[in-house]
mmCIF file of C-alpha atoms and ligand atoms in Angstrom:
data_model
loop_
_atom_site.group_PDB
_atom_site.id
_atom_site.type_symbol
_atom_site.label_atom_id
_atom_site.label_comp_id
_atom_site.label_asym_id
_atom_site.label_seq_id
_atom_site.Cartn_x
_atom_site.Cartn_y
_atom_site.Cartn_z
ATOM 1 C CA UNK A 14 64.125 50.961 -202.080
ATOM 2 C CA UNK A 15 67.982 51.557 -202.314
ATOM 3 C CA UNK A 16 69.608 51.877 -205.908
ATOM 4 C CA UNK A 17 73.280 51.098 -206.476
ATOM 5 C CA UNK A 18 75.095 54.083 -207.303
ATOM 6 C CA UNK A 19 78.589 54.208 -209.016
ATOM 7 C CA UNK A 20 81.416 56.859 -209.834
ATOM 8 C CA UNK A 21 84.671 56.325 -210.883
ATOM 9 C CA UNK A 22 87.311 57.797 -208.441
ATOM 10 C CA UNK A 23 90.541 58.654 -209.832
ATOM 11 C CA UNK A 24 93.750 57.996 -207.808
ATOM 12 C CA UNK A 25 94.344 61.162 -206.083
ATOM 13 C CA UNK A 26 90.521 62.134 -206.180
ATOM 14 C CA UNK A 27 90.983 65.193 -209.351
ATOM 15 C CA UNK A 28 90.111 64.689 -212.316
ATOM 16 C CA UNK A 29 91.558 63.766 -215.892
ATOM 17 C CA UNK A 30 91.041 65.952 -218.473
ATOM 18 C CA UNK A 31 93.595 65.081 -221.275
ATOM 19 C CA UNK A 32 94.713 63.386 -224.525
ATOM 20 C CA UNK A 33 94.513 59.706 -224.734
ATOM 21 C CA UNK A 34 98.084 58.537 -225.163
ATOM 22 C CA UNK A 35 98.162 56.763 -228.185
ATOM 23 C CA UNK A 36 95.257 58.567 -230.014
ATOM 24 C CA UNK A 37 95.441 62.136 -230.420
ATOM 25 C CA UNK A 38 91.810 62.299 -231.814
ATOM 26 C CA UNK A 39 90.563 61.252 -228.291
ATOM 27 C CA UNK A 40 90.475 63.299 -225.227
ATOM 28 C CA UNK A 41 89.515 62.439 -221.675
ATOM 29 C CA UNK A 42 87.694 63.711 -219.058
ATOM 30 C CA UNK A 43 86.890 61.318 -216.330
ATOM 31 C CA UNK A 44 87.575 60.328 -212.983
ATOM 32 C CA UNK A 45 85.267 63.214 -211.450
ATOM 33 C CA UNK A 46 85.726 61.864 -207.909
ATOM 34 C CA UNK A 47 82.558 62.132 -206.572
ATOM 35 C CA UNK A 48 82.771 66.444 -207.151
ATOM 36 C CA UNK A 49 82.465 66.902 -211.175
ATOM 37 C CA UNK A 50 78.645 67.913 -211.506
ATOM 38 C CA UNK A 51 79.637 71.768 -210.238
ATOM 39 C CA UNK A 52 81.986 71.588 -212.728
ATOM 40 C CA UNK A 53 81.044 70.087 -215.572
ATOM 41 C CA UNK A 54 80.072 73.379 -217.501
ATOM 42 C CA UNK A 55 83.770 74.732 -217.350
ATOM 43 C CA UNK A 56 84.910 70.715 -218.522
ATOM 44 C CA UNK A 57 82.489 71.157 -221.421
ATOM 45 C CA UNK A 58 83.878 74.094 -222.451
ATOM 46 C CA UNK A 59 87.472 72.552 -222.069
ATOM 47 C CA UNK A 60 86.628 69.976 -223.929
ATOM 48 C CA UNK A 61 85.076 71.838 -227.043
ATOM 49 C CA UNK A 62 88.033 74.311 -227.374
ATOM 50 C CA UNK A 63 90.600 71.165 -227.371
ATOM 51 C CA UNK A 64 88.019 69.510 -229.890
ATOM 52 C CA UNK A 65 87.658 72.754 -232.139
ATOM 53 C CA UNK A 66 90.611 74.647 -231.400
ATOM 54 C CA UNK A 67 93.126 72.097 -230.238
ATOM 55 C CA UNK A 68 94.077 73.795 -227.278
ATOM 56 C CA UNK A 69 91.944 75.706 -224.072
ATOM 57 C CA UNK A 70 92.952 78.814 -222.345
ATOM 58 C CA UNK A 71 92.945 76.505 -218.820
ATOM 59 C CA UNK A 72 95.808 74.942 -217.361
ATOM 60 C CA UNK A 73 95.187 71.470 -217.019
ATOM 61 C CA UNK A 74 98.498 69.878 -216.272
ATOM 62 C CA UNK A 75 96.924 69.427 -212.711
ATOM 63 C CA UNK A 76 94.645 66.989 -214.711
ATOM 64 C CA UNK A 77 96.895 65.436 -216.639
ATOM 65 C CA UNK A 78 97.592 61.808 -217.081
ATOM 66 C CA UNK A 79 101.447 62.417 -216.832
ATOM 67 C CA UNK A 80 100.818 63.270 -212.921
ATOM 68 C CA UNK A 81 100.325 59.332 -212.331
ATOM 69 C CA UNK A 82 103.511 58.524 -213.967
ATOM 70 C CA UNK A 83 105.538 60.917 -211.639
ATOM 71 C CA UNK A 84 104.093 58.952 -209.096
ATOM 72 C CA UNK A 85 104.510 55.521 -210.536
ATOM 73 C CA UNK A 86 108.211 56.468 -211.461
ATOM 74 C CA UNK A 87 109.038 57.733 -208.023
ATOM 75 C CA UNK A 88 108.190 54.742 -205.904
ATOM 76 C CA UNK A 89 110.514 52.405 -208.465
HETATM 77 C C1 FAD B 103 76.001 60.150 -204.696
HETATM 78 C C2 FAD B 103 76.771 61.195 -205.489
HETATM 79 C C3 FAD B 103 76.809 62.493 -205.028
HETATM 80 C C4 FAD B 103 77.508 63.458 -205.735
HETATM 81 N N1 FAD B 103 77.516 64.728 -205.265
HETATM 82 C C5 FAD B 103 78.141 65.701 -205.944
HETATM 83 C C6 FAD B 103 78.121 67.052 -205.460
HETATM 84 O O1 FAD B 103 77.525 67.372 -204.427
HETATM 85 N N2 FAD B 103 78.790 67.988 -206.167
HETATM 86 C C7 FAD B 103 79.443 67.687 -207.312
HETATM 87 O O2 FAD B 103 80.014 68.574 -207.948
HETATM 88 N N3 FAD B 103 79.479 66.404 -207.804
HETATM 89 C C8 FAD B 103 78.846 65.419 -207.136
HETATM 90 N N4 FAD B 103 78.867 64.126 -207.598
HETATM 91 C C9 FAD B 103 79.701 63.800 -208.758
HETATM 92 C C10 FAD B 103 79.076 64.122 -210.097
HETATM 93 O O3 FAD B 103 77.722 63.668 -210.129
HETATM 94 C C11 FAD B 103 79.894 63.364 -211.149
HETATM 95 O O4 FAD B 103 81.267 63.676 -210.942
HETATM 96 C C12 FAD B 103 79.524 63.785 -212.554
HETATM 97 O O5 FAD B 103 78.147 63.576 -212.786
HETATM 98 C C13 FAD B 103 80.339 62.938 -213.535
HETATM 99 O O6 FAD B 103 79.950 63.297 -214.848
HETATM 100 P P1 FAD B 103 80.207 62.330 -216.052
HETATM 101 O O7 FAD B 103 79.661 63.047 -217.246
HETATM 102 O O8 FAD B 103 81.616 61.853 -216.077
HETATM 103 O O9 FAD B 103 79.366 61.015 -215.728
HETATM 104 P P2 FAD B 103 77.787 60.839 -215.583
HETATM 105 O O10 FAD B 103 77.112 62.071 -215.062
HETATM 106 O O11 FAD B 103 77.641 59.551 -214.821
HETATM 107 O O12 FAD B 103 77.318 60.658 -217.087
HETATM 108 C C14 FAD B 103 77.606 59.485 -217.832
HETATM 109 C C15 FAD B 103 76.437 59.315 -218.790
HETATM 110 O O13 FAD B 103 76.776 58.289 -219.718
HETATM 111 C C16 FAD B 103 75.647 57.455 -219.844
HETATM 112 N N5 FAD B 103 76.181 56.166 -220.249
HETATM 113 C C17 FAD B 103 76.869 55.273 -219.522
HETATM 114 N N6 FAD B 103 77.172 54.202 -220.266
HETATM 115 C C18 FAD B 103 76.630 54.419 -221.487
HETATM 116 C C19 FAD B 103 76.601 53.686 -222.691
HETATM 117 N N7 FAD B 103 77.201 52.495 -222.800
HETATM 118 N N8 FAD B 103 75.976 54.208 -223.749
HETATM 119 C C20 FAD B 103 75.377 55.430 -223.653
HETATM 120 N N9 FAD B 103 75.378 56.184 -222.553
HETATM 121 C C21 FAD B 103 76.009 55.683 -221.480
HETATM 122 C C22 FAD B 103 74.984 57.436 -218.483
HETATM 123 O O14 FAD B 103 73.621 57.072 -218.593
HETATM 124 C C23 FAD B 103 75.139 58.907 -218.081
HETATM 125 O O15 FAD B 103 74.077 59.720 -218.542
HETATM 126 C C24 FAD B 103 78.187 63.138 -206.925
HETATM 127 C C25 FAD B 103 78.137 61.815 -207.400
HETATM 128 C C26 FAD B 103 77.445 60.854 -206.707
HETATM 129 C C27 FAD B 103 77.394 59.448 -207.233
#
């Protein structure tokens, strides 16, 4: 019997790990693309030092939500 099967794929297929925009309290990580489960340990650990710590020892501006707005504000 076949089963429906969603994911959410972000625009340029990485992820989003980041700070909601308008509540600092809330941080994302989402848009996994069809390849997050092989990395969802290192994402959980993200997240808790943001959560705890309020910053991570990863670079995530290639996950960031600004990205999309470079793109946005280029083809204007
Ligand atoms: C067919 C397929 C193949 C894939 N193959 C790979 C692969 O080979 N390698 C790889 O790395 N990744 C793969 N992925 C991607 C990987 O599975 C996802 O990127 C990853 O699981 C996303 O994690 P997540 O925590 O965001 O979402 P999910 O794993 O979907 O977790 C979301 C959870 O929230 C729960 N939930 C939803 N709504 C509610 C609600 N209202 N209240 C309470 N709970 C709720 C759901 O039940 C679920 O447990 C594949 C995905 C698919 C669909």
């Amino acid at each position: 019997m076949g089963k429906t099967c969603t994911y959410t794929n972000s625009p340029d297929g990485d992820f989003i790990i980041d700070q909601h925009p308008e509540h600092q309290n809330i941080y994302l990580a989402c848009g996994f693309s069809g390849h997050g489960f092989k990395f969802s340990s290192v994402v959980g650990e993200i997240l808790c030092q943001l959560i705890t710590e309020g910053k991570t020892k990863f670079d995530l501006n290639p996950f960031s939500l600004e990205r999309f707005k470079k793109v946005a504000d280029s083809a204007i």
